Coordinates of C-alpha atoms in Angstrom, one line a residue:
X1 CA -23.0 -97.4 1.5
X2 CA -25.1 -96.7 4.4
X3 CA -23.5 -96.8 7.9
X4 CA -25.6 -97.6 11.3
X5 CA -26.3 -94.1 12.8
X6 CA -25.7 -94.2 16.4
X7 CA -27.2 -91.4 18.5
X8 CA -24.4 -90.4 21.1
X9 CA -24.7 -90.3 25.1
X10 CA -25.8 -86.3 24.8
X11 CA -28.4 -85.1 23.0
X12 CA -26.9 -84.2 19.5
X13 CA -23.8 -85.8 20.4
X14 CA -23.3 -87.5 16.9
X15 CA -19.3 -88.5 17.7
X16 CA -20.2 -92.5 18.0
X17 CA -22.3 -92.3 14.0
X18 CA -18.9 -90.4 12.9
X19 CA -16.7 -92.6 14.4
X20 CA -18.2 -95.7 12.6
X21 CA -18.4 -93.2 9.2
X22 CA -14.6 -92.5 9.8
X23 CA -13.7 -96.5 10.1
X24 CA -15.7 -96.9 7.0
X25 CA -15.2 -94.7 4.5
X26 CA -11.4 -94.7 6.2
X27 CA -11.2 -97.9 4.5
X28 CA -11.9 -97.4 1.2
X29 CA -9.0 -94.8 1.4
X30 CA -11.1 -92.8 -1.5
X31 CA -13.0 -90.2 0.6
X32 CA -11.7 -87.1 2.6
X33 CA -13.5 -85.4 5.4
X34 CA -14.7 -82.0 5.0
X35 CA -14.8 -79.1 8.6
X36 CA -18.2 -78.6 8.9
X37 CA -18.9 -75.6 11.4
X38 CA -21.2 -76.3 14.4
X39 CA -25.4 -75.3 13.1
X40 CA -27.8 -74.7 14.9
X41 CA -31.0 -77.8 14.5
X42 CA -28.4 -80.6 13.4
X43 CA -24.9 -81.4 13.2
X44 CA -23.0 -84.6 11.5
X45 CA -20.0 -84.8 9.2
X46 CA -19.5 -85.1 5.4
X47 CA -17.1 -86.8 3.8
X48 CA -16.2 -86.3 -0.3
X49 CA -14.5 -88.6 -2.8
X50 CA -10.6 -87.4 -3.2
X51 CA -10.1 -86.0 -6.7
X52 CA -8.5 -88.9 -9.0
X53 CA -11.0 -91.8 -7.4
X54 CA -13.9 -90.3 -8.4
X55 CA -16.7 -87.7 -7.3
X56 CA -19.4 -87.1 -4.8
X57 CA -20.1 -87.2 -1.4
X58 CA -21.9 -89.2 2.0
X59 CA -23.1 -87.0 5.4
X60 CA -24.3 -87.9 8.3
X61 CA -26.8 -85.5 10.2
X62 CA -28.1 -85.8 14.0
X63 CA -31.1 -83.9 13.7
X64 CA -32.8 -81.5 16.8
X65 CA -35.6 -84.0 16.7
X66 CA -34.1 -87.2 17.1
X67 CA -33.5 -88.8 14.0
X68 CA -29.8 -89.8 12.4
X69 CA -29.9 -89.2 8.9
X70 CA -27.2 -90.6 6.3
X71 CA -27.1 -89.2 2.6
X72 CA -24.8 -89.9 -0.3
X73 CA -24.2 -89.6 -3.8
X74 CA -21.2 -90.6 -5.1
X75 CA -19.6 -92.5 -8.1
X76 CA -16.2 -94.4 -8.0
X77 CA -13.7 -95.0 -11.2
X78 CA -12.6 -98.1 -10.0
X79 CA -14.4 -100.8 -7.9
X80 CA -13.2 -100.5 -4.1
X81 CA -14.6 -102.8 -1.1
X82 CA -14.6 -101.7 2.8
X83 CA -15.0 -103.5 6.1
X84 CA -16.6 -102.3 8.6
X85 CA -18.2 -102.9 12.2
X86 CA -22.1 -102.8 11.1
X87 CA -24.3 -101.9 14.3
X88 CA -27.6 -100.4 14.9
X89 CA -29.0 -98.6 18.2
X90 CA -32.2 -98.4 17.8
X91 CA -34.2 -98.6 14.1
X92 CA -33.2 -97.7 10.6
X93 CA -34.6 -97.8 7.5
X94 CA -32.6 -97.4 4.8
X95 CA -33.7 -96.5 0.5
X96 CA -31.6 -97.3 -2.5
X97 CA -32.0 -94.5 -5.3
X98 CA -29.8 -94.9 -7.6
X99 CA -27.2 -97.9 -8.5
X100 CA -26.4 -101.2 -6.9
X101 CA -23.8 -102.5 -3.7
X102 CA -23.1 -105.9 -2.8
X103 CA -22.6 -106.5 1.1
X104 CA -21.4 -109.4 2.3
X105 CA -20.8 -111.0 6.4
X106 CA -17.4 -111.6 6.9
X107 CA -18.7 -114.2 9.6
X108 CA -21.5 -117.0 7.8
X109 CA -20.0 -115.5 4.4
X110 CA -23.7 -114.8 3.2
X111 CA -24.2 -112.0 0.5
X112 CA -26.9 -109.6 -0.9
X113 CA -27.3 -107.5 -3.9
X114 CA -29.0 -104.2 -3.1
X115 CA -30.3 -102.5 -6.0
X116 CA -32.4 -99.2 -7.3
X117 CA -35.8 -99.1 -5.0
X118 CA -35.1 -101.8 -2.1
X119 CA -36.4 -100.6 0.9
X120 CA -34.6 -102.0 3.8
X121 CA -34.7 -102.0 8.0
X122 CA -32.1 -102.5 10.7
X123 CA -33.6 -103.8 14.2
X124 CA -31.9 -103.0 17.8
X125 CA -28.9 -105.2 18.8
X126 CA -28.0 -106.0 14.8
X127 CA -24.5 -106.3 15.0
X128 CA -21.9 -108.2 12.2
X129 CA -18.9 -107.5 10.6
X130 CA -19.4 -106.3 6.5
X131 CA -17.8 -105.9 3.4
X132 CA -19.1 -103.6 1.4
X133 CA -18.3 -103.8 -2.4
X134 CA -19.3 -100.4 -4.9
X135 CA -18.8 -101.1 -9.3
X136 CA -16.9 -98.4 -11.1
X137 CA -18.6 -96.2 -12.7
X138 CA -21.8 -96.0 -11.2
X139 CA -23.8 -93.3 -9.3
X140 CA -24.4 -94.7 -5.7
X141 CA -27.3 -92.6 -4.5
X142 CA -29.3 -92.9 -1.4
X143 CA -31.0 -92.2 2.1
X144 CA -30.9 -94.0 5.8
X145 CA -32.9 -92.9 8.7
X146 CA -32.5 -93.9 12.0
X147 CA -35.1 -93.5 15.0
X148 CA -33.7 -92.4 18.2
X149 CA -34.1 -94.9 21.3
X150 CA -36.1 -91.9 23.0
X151 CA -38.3 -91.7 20.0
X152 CA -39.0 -95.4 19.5
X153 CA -39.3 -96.0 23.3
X154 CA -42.2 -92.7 23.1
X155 CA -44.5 -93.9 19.7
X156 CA -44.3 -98.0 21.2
X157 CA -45.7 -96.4 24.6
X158 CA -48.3 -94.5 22.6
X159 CA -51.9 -96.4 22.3
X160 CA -52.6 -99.4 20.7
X161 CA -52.2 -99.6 16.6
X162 CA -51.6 -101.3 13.6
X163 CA -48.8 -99.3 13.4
X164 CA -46.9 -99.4 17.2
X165 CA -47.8 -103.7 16.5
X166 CA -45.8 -103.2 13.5
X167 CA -43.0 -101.5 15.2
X168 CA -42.8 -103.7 18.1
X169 CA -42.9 -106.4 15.3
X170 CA -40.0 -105.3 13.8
X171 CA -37.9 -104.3 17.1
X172 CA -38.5 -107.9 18.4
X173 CA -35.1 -109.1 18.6
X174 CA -36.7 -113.2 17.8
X175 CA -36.5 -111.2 13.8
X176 CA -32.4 -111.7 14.3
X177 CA -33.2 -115.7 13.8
X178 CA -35.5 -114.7 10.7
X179 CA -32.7 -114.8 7.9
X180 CA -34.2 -112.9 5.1
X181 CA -31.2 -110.7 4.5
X182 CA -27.5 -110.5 5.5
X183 CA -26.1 -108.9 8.4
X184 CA -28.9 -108.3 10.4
X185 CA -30.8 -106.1 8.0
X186 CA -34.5 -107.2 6.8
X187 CA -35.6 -106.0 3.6
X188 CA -39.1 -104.0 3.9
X189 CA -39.9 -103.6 -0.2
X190 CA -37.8 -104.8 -3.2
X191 CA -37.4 -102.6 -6.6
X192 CA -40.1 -99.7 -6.0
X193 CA -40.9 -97.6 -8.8
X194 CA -39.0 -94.3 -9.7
X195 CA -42.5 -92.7 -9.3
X196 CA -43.3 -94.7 -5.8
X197 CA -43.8 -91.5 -3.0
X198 CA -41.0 -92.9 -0.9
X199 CA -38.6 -92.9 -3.4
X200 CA -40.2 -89.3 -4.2
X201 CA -39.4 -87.9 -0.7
X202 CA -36.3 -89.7 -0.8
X203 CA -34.7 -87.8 -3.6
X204 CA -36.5 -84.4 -2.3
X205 CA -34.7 -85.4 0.9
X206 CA -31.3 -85.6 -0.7
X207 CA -31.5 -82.9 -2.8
X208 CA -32.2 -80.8 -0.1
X209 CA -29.7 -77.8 1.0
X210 CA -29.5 -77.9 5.0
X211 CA -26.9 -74.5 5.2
X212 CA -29.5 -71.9 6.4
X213 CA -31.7 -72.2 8.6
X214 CA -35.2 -72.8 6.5
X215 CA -33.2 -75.2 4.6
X216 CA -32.2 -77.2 7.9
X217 CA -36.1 -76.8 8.6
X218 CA -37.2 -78.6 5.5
X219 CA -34.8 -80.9 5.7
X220 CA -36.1 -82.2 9.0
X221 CA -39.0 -81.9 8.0
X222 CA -38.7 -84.2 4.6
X223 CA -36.6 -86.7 6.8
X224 CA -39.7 -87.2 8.9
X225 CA -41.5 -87.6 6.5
X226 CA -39.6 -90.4 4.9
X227 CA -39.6 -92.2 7.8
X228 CA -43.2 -92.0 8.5
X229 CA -43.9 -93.5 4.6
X230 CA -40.9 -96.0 5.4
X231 CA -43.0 -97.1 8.6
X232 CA -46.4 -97.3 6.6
X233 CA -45.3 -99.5 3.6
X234 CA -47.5 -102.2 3.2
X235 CA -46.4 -106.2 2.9
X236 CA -43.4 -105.2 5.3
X237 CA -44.4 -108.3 7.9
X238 CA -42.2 -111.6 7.5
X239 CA -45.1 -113.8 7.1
X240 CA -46.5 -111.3 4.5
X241 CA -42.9 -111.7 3.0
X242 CA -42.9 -115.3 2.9
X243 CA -46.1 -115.4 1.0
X244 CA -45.1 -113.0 -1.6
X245 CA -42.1 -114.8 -2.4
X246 CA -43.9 -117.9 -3.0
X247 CA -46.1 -115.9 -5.0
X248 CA -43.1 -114.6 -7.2
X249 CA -41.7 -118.2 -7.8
X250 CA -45.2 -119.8 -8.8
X251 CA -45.0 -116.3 -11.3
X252 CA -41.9 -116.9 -12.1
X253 CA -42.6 -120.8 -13.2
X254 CA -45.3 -119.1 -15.1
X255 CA -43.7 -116.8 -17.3
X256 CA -41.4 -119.9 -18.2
X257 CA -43.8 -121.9 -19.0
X258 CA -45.9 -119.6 -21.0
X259 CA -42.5 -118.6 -22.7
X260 CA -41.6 -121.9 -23.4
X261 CA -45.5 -121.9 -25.3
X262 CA -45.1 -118.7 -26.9
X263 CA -41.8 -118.2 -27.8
X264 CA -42.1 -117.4 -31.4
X265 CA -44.2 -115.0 -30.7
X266 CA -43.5 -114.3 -27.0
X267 CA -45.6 -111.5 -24.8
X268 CA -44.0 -108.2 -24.1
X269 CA -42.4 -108.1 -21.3
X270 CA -45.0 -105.7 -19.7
X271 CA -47.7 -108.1 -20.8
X272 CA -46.2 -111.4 -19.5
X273 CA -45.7 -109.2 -16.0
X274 CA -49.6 -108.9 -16.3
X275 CA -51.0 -112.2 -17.0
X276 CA -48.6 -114.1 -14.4
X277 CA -49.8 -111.2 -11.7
X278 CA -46.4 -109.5 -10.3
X279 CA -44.7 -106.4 -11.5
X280 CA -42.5 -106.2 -14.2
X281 CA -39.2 -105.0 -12.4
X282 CA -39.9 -108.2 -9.7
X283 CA -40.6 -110.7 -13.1
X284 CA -37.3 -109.5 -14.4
X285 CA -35.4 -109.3 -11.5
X286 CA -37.0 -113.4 -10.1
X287 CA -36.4 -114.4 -13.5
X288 CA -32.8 -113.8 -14.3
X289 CA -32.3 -115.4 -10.6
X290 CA -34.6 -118.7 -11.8
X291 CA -32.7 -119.1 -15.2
X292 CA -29.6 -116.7 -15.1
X293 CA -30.7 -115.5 -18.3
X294 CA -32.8 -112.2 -18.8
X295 CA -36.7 -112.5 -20.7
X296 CA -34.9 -111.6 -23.8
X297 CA -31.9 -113.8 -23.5
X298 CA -34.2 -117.2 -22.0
X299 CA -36.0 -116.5 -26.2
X300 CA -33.0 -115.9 -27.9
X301 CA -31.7 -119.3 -26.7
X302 CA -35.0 -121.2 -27.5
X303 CA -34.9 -119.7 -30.9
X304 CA -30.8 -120.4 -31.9
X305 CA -31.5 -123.6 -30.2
X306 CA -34.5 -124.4 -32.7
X307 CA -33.2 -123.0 -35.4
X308 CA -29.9 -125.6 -35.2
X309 CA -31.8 -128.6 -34.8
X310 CA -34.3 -127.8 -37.6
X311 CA -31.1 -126.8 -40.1
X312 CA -29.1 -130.2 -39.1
X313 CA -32.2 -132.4 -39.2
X314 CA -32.5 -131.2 -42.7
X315 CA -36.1 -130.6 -42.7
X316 CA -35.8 -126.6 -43.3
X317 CA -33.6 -124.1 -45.6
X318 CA -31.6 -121.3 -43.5
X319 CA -34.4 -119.3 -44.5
X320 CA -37.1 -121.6 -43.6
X321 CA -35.6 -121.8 -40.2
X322 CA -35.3 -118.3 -39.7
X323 CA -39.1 -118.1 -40.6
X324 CA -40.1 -120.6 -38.3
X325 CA -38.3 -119.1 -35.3
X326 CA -39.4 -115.4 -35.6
X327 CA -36.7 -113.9 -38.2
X328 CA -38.4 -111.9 -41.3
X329 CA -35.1 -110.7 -42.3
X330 CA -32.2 -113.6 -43.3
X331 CA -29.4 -111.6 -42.7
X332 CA -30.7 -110.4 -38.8
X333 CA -31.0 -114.4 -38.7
X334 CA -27.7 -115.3 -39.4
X335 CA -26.1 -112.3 -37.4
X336 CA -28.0 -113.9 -33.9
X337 CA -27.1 -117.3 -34.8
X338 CA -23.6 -117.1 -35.0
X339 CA -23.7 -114.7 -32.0
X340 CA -25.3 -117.4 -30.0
X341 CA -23.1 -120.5 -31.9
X342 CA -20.2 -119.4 -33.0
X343 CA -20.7 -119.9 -36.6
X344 CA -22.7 -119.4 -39.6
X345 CA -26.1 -121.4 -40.3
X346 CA -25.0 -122.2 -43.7
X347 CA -21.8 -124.2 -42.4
X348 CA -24.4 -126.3 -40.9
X349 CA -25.6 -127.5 -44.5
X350 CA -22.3 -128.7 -45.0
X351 CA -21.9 -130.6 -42.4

C-alpha cells in the first residue's frame, strides 16, 4: 500500500519516490496515472484505479518543507498482489486507517498482517524485495510520511532529548537485526483507536484538498503534524515492545483460563479486556492468534462440546443440556449444535 518515499538529488525533485510508485502500482496493472500540473509548495504524482478493477486513488507529495508524503484510498473488486523493490532513505512512519494488507519478503519468505490502527516505521538503509497482497472488496485507506535526510540530520544535531534519543534510537541501523516485523519495517503501535489523535490527524490529513494554495498550506501543515504525534507515541522502544508483548500473552493465558472458568456465563468481551489488563482490540486480536478462534467462537466450542458429552453420557435431556450450557431457548440450542456438529442433539439419544 505504502511505497518508501525517496527525496530526489534536487530539492523537490520527487522523480526517484515516483519511479518506485510507477514499478508498484505498474504491477498490479489496476491503476492509471493521472498529469498533475507543476504547484507551487509540493509536487508528486497520483495514480487512480482503472474503471472495471475498482475505485480510488494513491499520491505521492514532496512537500516545500522536506517531508514525502503518500496517501491512498482505494478499494479493489478482485484480490491483486505486487512486487516491488521496498527501500527507505531516510525515516518513515507509516498509519493504517482503514482495512487490512498482507506483505510478505520475497527473500526469508516472512509475512505480516497490517491492519486498521497499526502504526509502523521504516529506518535508513531498509531495503527487501515485497509482495504486497490487497482483499477484494475492501477500502484500503491510509497515510506515510517520510523525514527528509536534511531534516533528520538537523533535529538529531539539535540538543539533547528524550526525543532526538529516540530518533537516534530508531535510525540505528543495529534495529535491522531486531526482527519484529518483515522487510525492514518496525511496528511503533498496534490497533489504535478510531478516536486515538494520530489516527484523527491522519484522516484530517487525507481528506485534505492540496489544489489551491491555502489548501497546500494546511496540508503541510497537518502532515507535520502527524509526524510530530507519530514521533511522540509512547511504548515505541524495542525493549518497551518486548515487555508489552509478554504482557499480552500472560493476558492472553488469562482470558483463557478465566473463560475456561466462566464459560456459561462468560464476561463481556469489554469486561474480560478489563480484568486481564490490556485493551480489548489487542485481547481480540492476541487471542484469535493464541487459539485461532475468536472470544465468541473459543465459548461456542466449550458449550457444543459440553453439551455432546452430557447428551451421550446420558445424564441430561436435550433440554437439560441446553440449560446447563447457557441455552434458555431449545430451539436456539439445537440450531448451534448442529451448526457446530453437524447434526441434531436428538439423534444423539438414539444412538
Amino acid at each position: 500500500m505504502f511505497m518508501d518515499l525517496d527525496q530526489g538529488a534536487g530539492v523537490g525533485d520527487p522523480s526517484p519516490m515516483v519511479a518506485r510508485h510507477r514499478e508498484y502500482y505498474g504491477s498490479l496493472g489496476m491503476f492509471e496515472e493521472m498529469p498533475r500540473p507543476a504547484q507551487p509548495l509540493c509536487s508528486g504524482c497520483r495514480w487512480e484505479v482503472v474503471q472495471g478493477f475498482g475505485a480510488g486513488f494513491t499520491e505521492v507529495l514532496h512537500l516545500g518543507s522536506g517531508p514525502n508524503v503518500g496517501i491512498c484510498g482505494y478499494k479493489f473488486d478482485t484480490a491483486p498482489e505486487g512486487d516491488y523493490r521496498k527501500y527507505c532513505s531516510s525515516l518513515q512512519f507509516s498509519i493504517m486507517l482503514t482495512g487490512s494488507f498482507r506483505i510478505s519478503s520475497l527473500g526469508d519468505g516472512r509475512s505480516e498482517t497490517v491492519r486498521a490502527g497499526d502504526v509502523w516505521f521504516s529506518a535508513e538503509g531498509a531495503e527487501d524485495e515485497v509482495r504486497c497482497t490487497h482483499p477484494a472488496g475492501e477500502l484500503i485507506s491510509g497515510v506515510s510520511v517520510e523525514v527528509s535526510r536534511s531534516m533528520l540530520d538537523h533535529w538529531l544535531g539539535t540538543a539533547s532529548c528524550k526525543l532526538s534519543r529516540t530518533l537516534e534510537r530508531m535510525v540505528d541501523k543495529r534495529l535491522s537485526h531486531r526482527e519484529f516485523m518483515v522487510c525492514g519495517s518496525f511496528p511503533r503501535m498496534r490497533c489504535l483507536s478510531a478516536c486515538h489523535p494520530l489516527m484523527q490527524v491522519a484522516r484530517s490529513l487525507l481528506m485534505t484538498e492540496h489544489d489551491t494554495v491555502c489548501g497546500r498550506l494546511m496540508f503541510e501543515s497537518r502532515a507535520l503534524d502527524y509526524l510530530s504525534q507519530a514521533l511522540a507515541l509512547d511504548g515505541s522502544l524495542p525493549e518497551r515492545m518486548q515487555e508489552d508483548r509478554s504482557q499480552r500473552r500472560k493476558a492472553v493465558e488469562a482470558a483463557v483460563d478465566i473463560l475456561d472458568e466462566e464459560w456459561g456465563a462468560p464476561p463481556t468481551i469489554s469486561a474480560l479486556s478489563r480484568r486481564v489488563g490490556v485493551n480489548e482490540c489487542y485481547l481480540k486480536t492476541d487471542f484469535r492468534e493464541r487459539t485461532g478462534l475468536s472470544i465468541g467462537e473459543y465459548v461456542r466450542r466449550i458449550r457444543m462440546e459440553s453439551a455432546l458429552a452430557l447428551i451421550e453420557s446420558s445424564r441430561c435431556s436435550v433440554l437439560q443440556a441446553a440449560t446447563f450450557v447457557g441455552y434458555s431457548n431449545p430451539s436456539h440450542f439445537s440450531r448451534a449444535f448442529k451448526r457446530f456438529h453437524g447434526y441434531l442433539p436428538s439423534s444423539c439419544l438414539c444412538r
